[in-house]
JSON list of C-alpha atoms and ligand atoms in Angstrom, two decimals:
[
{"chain": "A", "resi": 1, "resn": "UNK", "atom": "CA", "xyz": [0.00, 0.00, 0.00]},
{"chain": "A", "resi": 2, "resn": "UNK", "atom": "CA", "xyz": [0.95, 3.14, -0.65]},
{"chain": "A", "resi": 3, "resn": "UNK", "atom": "CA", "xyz": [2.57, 5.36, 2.01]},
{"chain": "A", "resi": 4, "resn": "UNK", "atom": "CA", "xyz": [1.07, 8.81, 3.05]},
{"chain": "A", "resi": 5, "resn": "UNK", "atom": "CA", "xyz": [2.24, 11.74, 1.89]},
{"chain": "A", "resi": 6, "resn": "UNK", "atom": "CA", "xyz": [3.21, 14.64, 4.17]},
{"chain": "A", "resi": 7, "resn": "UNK", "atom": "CA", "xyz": [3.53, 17.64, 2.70]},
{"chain": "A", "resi": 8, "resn": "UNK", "atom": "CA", "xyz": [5.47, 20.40, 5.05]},
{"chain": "A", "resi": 9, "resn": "UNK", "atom": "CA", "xyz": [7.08, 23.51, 5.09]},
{"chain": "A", "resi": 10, "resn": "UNK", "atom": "CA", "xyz": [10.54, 24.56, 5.54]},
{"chain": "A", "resi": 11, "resn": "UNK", "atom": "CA", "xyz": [11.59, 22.81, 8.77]},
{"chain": "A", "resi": 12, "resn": "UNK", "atom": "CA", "xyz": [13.22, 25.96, 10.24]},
{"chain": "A", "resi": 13, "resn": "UNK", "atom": "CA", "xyz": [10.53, 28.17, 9.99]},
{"chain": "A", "resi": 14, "resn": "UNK", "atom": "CA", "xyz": [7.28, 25.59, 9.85]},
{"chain": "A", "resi": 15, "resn": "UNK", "atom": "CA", "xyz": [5.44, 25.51, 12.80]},
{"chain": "A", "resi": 16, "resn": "UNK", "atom": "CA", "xyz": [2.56, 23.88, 11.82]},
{"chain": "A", "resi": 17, "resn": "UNK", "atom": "CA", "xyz": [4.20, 21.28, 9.90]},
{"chain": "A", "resi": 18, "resn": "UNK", "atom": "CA", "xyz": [6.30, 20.09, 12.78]},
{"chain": "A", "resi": 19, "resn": "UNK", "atom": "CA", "xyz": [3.27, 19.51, 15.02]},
{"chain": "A", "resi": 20, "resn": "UNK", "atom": "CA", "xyz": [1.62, 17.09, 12.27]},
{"chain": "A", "resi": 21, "resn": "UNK", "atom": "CA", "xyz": [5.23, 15.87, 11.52]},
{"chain": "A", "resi": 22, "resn": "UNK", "atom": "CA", "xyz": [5.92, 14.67, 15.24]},
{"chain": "A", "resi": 23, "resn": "UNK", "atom": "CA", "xyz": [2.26, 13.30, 15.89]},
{"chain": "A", "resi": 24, "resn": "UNK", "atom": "CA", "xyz": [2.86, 10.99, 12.86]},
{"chain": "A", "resi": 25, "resn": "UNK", "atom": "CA", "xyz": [6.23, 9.95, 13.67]},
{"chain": "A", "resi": 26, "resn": "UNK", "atom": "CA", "xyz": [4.81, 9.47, 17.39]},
{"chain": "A", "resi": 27, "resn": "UNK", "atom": "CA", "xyz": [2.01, 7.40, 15.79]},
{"chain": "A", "resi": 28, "resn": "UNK", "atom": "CA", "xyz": [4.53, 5.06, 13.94]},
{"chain": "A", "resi": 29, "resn": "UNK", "atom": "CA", "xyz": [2.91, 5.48, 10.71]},
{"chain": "A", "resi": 30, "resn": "UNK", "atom": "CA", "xyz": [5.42, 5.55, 8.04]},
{"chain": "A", "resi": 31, "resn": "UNK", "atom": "CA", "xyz": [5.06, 8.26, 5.41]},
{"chain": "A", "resi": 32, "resn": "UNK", "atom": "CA", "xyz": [6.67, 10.42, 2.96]},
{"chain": "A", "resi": 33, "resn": "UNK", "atom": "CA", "xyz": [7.91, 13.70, 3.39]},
{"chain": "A", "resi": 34, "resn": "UNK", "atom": "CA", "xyz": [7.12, 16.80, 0.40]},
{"chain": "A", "resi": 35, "resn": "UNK", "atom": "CA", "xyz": [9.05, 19.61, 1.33]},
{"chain": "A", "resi": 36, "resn": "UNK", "atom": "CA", "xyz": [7.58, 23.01, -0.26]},
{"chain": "A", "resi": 37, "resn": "UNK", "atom": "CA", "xyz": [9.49, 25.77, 0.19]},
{"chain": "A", "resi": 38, "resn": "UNK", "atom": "CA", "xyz": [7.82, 28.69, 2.10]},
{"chain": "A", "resi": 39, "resn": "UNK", "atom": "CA", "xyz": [8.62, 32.05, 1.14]},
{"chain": "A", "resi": 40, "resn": "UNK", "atom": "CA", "xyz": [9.34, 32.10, -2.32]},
{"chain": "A", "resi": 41, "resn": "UNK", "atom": "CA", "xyz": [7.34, 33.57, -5.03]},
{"chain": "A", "resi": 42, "resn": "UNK", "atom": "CA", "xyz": [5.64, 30.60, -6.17]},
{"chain": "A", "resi": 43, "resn": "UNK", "atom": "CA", "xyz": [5.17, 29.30, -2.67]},
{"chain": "A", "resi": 44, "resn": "UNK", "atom": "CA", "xyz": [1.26, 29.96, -2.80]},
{"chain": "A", "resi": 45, "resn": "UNK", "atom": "CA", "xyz": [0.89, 28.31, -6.30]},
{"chain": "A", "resi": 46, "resn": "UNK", "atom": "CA", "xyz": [2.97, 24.89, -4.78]},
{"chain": "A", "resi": 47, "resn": "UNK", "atom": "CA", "xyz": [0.82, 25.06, -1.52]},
{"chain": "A", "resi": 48, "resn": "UNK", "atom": "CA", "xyz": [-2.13, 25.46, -3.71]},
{"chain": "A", "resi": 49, "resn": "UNK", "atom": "CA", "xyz": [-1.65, 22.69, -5.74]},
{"chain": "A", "resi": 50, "resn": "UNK", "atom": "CA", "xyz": [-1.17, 20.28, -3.53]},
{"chain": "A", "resi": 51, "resn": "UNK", "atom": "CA", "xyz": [-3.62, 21.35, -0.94]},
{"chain": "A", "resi": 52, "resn": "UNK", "atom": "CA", "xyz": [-7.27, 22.18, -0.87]},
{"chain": "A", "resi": 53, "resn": "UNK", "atom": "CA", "xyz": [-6.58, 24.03, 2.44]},
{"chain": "A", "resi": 54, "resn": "UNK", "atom": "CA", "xyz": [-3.90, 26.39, 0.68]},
{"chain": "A", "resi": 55, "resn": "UNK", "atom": "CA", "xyz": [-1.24, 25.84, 3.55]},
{"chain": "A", "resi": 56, "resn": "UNK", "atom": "CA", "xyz": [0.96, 23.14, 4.99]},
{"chain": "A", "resi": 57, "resn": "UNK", "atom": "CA", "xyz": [1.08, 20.61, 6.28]},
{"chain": "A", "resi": 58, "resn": "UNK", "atom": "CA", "xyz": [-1.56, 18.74, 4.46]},
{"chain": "A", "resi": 59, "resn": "UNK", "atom": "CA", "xyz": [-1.48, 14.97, 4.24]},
{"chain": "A", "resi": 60, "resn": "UNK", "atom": "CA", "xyz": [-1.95, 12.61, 1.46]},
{"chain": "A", "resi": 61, "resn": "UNK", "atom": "CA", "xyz": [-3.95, 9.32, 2.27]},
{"chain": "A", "resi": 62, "resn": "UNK", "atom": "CA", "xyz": [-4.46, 7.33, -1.59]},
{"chain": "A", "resi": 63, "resn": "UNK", "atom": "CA", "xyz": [-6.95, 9.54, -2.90]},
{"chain": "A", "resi": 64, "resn": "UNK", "atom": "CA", "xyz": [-7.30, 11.98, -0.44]},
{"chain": "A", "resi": 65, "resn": "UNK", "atom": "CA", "xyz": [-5.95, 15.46, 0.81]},
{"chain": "A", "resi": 66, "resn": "UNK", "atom": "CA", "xyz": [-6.47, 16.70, 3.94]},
{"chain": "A", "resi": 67, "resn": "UNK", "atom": "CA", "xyz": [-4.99, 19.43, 5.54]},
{"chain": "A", "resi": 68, "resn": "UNK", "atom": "CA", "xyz": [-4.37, 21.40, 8.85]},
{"chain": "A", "resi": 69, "resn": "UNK", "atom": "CA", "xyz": [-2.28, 20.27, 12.05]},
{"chain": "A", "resi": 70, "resn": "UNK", "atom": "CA", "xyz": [-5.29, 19.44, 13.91]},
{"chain": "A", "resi": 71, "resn": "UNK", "atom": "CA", "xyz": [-7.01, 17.54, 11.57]},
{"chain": "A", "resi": 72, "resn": "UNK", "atom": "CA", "xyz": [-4.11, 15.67, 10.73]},
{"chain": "A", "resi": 73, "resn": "UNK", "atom": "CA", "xyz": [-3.65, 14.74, 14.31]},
{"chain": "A", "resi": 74, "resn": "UNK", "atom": "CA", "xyz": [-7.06, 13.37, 14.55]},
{"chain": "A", "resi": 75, "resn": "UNK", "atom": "CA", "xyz": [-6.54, 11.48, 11.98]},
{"chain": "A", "resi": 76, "resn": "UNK", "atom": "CA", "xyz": [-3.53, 9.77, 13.36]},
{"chain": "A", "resi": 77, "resn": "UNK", "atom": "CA", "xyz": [-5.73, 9.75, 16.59]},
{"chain": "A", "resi": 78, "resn": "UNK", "atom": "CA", "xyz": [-8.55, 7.40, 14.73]},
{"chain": "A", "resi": 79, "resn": "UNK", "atom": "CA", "xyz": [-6.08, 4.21, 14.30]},
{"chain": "A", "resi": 80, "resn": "UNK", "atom": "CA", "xyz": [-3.45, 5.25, 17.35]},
{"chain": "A", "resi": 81, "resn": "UNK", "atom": "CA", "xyz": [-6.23, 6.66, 20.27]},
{"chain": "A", "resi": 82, "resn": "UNK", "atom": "CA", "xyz": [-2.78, 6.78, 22.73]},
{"chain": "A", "resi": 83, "resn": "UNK", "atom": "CA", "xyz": [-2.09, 10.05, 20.88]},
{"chain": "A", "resi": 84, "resn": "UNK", "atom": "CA", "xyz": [-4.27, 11.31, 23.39]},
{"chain": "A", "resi": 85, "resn": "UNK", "atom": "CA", "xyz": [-5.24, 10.90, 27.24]},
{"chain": "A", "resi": 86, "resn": "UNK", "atom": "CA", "xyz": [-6.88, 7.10, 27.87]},
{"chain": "A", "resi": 87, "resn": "UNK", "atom": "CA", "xyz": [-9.25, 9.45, 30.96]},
{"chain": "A", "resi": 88, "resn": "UNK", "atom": "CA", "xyz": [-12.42, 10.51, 29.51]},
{"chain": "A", "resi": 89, "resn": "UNK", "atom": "CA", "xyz": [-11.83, 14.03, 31.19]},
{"chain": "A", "resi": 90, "resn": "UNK", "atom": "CA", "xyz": [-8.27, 14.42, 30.18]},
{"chain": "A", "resi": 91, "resn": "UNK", "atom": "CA", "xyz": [-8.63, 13.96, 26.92]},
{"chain": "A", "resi": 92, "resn": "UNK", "atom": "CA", "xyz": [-11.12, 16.38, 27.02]},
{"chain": "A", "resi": 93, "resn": "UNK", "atom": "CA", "xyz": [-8.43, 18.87, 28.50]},
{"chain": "A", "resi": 94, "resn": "UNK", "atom": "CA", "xyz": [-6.19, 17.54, 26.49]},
{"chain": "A", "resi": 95, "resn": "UNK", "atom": "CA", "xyz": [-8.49, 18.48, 23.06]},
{"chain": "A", "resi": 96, "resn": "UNK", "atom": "CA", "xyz": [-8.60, 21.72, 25.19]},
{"chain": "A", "resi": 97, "resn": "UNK", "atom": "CA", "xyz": [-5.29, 22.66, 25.56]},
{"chain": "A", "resi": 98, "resn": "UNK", "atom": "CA", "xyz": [-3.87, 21.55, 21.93]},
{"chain": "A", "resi": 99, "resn": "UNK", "atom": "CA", "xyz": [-7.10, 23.89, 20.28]},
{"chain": "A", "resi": 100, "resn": "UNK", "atom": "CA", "xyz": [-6.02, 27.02, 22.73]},
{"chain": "A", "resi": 101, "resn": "UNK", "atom": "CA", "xyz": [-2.92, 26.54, 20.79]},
{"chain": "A", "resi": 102, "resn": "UNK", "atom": "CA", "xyz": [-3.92, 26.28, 17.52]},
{"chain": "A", "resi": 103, "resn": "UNK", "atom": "CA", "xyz": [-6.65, 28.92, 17.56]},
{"chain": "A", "resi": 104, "resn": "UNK", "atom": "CA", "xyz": [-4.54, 31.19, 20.24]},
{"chain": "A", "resi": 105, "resn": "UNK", "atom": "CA", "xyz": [-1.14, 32.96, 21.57]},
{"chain": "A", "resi": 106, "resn": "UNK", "atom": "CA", "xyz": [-1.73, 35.06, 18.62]},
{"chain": "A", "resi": 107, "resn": "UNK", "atom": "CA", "xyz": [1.28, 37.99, 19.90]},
{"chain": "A", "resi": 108, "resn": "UNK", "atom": "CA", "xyz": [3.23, 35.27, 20.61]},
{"chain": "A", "resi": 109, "resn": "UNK", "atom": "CA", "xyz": [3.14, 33.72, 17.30]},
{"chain": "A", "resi": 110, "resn": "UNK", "atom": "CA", "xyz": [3.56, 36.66, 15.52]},
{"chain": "A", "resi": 111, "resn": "UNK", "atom": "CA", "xyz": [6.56, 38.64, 17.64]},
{"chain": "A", "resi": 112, "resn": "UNK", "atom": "CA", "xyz": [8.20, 35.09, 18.13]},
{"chain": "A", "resi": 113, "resn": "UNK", "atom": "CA", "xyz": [8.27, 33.15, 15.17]},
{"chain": "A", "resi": 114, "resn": "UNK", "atom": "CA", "xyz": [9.33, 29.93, 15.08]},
{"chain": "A", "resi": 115, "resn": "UNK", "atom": "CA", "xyz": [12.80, 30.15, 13.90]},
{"chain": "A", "resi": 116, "resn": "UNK", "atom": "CA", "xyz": [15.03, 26.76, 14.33]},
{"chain": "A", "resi": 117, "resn": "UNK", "atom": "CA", "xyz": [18.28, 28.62, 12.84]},
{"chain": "A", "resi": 118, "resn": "UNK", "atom": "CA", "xyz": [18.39, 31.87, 15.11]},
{"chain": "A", "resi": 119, "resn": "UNK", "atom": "CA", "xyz": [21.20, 32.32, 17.59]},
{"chain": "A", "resi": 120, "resn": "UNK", "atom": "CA", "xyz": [19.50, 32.25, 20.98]},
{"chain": "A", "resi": 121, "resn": "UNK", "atom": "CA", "xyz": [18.48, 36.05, 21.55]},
{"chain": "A", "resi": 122, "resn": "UNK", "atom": "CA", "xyz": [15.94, 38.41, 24.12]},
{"chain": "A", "resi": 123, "resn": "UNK", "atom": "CA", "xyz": [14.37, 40.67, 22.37]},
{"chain": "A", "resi": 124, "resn": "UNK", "atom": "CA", "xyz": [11.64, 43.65, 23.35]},
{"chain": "A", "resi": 125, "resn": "UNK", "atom": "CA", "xyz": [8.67, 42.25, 23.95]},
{"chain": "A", "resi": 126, "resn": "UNK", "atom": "CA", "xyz": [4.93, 44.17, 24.07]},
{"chain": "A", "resi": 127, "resn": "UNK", "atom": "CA", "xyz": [2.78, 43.60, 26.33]},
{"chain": "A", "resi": 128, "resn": "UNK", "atom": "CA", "xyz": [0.30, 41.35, 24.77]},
{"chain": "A", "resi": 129, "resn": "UNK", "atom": "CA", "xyz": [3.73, 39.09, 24.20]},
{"chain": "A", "resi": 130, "resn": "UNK", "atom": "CA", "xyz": [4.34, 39.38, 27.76]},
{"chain": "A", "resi": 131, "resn": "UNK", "atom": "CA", "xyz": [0.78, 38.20, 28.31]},
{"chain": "A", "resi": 132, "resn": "UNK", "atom": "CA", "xyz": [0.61, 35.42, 26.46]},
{"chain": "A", "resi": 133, "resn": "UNK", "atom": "CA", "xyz": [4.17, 33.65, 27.68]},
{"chain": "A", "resi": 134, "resn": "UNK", "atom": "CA", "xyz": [2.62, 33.99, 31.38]},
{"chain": "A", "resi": 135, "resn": "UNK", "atom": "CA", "xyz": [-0.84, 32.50, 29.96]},
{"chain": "A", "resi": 136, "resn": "UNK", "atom": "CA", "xyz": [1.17, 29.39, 28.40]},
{"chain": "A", "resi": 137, "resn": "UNK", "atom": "CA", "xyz": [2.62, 28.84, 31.50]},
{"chain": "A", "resi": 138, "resn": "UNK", "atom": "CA", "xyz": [-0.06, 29.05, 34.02]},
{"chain": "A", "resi": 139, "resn": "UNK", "atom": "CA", "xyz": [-1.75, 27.28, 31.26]},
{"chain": "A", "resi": 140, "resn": "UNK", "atom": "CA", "xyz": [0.89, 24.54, 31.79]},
{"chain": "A", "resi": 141, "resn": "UNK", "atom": "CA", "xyz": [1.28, 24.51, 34.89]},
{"chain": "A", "resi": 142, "resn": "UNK", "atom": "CA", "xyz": [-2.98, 24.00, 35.60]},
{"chain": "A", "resi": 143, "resn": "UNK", "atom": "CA", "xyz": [-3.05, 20.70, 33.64]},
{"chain": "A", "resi": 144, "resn": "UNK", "atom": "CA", "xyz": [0.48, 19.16, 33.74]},
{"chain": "A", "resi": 145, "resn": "UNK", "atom": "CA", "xyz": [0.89, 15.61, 34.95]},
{"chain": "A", "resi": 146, "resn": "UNK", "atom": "CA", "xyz": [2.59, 14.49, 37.80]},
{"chain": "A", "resi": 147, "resn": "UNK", "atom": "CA", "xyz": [2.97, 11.02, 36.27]},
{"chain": "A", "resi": 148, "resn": "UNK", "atom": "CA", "xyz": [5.49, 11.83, 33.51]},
{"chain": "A", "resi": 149, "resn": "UNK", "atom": "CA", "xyz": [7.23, 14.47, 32.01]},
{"chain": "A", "resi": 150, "resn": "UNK", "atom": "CA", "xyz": [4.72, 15.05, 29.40]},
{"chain": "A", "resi": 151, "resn": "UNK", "atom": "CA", "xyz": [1.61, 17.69, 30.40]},
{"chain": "A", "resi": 152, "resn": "UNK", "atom": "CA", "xyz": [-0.71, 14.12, 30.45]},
{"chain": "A", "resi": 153, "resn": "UNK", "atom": "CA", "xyz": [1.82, 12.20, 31.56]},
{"chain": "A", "resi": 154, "resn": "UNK", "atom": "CA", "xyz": [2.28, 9.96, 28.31]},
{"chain": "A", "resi": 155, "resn": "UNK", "atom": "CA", "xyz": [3.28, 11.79, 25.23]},
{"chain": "A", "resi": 156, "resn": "UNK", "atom": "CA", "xyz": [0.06, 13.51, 23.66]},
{"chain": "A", "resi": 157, "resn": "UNK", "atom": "CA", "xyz": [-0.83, 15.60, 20.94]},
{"chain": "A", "resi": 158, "resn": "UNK", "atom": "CA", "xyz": [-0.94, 18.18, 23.03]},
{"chain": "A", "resi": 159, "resn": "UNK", "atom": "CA", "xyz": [2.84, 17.72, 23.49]},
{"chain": "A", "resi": 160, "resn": "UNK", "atom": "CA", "xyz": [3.38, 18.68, 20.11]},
{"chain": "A", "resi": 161, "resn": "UNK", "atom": "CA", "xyz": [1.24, 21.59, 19.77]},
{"chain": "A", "resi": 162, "resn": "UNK", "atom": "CA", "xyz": [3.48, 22.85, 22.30]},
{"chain": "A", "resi": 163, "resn": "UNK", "atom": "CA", "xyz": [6.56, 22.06, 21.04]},
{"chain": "A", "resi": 164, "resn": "UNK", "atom": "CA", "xyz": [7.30, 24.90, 18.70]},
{"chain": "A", "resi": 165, "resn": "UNK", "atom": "CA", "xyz": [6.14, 27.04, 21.42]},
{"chain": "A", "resi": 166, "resn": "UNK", "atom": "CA", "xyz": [9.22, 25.69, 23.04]},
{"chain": "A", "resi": 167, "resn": "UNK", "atom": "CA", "xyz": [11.28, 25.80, 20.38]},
{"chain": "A", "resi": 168, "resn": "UNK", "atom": "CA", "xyz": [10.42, 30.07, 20.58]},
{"chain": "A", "resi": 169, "resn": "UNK", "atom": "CA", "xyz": [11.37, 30.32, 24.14]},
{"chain": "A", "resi": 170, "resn": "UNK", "atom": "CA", "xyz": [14.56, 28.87, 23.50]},
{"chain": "A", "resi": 171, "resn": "UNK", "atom": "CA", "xyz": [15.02, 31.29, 20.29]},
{"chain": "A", "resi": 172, "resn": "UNK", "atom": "CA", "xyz": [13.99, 34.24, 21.76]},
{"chain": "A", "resi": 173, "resn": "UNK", "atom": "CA", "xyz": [15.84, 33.55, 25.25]},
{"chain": "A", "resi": 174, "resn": "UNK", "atom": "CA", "xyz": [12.71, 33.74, 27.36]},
{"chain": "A", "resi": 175, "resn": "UNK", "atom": "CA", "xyz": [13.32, 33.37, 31.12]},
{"chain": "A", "resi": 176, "resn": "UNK", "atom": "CA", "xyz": [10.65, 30.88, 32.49]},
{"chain": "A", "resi": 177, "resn": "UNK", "atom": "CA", "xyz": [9.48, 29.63, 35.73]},
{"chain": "A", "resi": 178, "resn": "UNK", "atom": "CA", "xyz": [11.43, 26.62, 36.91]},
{"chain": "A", "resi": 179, "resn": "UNK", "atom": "CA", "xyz": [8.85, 23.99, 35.94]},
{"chain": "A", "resi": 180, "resn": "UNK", "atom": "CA", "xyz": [7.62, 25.67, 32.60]},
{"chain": "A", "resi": 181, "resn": "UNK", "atom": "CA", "xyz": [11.81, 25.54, 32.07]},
{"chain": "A", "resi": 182, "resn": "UNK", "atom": "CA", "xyz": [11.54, 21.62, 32.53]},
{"chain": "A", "resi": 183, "resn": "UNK", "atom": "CA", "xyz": [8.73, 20.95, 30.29]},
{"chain": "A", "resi": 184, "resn": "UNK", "atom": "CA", "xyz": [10.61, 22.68, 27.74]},
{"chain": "A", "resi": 185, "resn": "UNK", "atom": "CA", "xyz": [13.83, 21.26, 27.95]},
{"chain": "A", "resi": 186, "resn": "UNK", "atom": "CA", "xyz": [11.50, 17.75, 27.97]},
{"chain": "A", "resi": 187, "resn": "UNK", "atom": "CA", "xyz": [10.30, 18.85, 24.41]},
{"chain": "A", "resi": 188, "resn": "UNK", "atom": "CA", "xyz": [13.24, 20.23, 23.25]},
{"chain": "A", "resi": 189, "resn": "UNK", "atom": "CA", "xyz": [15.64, 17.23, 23.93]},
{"chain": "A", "resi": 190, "resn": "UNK", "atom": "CA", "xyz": [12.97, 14.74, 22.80]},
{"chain": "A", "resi": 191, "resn": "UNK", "atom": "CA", "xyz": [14.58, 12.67, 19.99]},
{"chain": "A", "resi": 192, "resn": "UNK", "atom": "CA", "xyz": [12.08, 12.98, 17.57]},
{"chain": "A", "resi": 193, "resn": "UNK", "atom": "CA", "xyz": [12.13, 17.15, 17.78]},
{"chain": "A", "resi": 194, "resn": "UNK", "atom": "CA", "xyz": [16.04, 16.65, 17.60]},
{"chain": "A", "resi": 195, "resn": "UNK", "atom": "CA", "xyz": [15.70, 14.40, 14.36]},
{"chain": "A", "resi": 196, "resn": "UNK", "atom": "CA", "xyz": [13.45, 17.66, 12.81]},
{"chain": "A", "resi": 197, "resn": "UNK", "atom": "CA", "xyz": [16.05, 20.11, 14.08]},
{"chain": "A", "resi": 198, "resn": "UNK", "atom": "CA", "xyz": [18.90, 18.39, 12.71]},
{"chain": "A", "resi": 199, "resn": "UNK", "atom": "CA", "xyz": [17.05, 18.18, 9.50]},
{"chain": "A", "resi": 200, "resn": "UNK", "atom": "CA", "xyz": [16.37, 22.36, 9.61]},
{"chain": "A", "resi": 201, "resn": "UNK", "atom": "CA", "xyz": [19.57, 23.37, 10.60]},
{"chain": "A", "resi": 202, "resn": "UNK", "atom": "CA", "xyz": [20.88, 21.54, 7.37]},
{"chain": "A", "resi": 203, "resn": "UNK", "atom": "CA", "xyz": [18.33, 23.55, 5.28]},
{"chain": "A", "resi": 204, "resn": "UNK", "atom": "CA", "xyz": [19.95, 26.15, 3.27]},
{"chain": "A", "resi": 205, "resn": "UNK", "atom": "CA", "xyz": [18.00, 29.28, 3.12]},
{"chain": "A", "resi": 206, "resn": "UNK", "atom": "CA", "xyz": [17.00, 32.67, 2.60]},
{"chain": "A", "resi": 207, "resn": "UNK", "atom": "CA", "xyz": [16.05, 34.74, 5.31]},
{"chain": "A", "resi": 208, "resn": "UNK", "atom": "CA", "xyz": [11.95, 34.61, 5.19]},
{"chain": "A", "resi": 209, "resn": "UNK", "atom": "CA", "xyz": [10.02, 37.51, 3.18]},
{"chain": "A", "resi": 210, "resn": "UNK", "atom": "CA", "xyz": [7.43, 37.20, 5.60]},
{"chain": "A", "resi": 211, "resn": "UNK", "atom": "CA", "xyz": [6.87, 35.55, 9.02]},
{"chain": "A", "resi": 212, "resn": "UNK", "atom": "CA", "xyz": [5.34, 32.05, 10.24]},
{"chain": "A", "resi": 213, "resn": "UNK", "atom": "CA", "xyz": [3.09, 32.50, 12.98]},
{"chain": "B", "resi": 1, "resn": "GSH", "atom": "N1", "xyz": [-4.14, 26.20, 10.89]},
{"chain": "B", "resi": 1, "resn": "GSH", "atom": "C1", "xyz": [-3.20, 25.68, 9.93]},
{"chain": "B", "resi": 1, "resn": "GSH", "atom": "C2", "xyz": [-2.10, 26.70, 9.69]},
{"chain": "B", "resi": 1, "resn": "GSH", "atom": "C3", "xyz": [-1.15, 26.27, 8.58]},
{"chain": "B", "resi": 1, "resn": "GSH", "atom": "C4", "xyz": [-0.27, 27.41, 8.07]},
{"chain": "B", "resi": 1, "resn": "GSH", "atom": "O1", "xyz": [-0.46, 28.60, 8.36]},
{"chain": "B", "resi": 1, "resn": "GSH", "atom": "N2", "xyz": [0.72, 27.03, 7.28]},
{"chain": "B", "resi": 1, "resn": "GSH", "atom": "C5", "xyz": [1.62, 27.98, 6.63]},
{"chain": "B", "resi": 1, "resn": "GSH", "atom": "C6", "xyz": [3.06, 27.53, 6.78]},
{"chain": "B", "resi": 1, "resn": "GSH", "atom": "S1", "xyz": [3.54, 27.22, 8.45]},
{"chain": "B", "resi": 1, "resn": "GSH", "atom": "C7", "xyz": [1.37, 27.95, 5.13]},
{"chain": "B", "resi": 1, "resn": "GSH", "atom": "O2", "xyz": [0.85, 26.97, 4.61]},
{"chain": "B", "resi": 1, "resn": "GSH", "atom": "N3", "xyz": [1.75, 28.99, 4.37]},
{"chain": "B", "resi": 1, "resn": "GSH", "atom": "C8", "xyz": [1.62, 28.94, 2.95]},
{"chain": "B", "resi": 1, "resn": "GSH", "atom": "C9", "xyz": [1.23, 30.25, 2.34]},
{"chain": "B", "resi": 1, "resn": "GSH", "atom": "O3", "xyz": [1.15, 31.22, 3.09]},
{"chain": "B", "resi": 1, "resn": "GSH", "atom": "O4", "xyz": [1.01, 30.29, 1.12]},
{"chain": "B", "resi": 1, "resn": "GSH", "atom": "C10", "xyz": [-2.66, 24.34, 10.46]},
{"chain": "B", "resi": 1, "resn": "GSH", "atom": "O5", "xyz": [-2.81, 24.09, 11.65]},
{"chain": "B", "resi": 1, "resn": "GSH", "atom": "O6", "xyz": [-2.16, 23.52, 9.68]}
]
């Protein structure tokens, strides 16, 4: 049978395709990888023809083309249901927390972009910035685990919604609180994330035209 086709972003830069990109690799489903490069002047054409969505990651099952993070996730979800929470009620929270992600953290996204290449640096930060770094970590520090170093525990998909959220505190030299500092270093020395970083760092490329949120 034929293997899935995921098509991502630029590894430095895409968020959104490292999030699908570690839930399948956590899943164990083997797939392909379609790199399109972001940022170029015929990136929207390539994203466009590929997927119905008009951004990646989308994923390639056979016949069909489905696209966004979350959806992709769920779909992993359907044959692998360890991707999230076993407890009815974390799972829930779990569903919660990954969507306040994906639909949130807006300043964050946008001041911070996920850059894999950048030199560890602080920079100025607004207020709504400021705001939503304290909200991520009260956020993370309301529903993580004590059972394992993941916020349920077991790895999630939650896990990798946070991830590149990580990966910006790191960039943008972020001082944390102690245990929002673990959690972090948890995501960021996870080997999966480390195979994906290794992969970006190798990626030769222009400095983007625009910005990733
Ligand atoms: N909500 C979407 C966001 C995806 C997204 O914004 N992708 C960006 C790259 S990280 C994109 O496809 N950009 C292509 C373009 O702007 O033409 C998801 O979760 O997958």
């Amino acid at each position: 049978m034929d293997r899935p086709v995921l098509h991502i972003g630029n590894k430095r830069f895409s968020s959104w395709s490292l999030r699908a990109w570690l839930v399948l690799r956590k899943a164990g489903i083997a797939f392909e990888e379609n790199l399109i490069p972001l940022y170029t002047p015929d990136t929207r054409q390539a994203v466009a023809a590929i997927s119905p969505g008009c951004s990646v990651p989308a994923l390639q099952v056979r016949n069909t083309v489905f696209w966004d993070s979350l959806a992709i996730a769920e779909w992993a979800a359907e044959s692998v249901p360890e991707l999230w929470p076993a407890h009815e009620a974390r799972r829930a929270l779990a569903r919660a927390v990954a969507a306040r992600m994906h639909s949130g953290f807006t300043a964050l996204r946008e001041h911070c972009p996920m850059d894999l290449g950048r030199v560890p640096q602080a920079i100025a930060l607004n207020d709504e910035t400021r705001a939503d770094i304290a909200a991520v970590q009260a956020l993370w520090n309301d529903v993580r685990s004590v059972d394992g170093p993941w916020l349920f525990g077991q790895w999630s998909i939650a896990d990798a919604f946070y991830t590149p959220v990580a990966a910006r505190f790191h960039a943008y030299d972020i001082p944390l609180h102690a245990e929002a500092q673990a959690y972090c270093d948890t995501l960021l020395n996870d080997k999966d994330y480390r195979d994906w970083l290794g992969a970006a760092l190798q990626e030769g490329l222009p400095s983007p035209a625009d910005k990733t949120t």
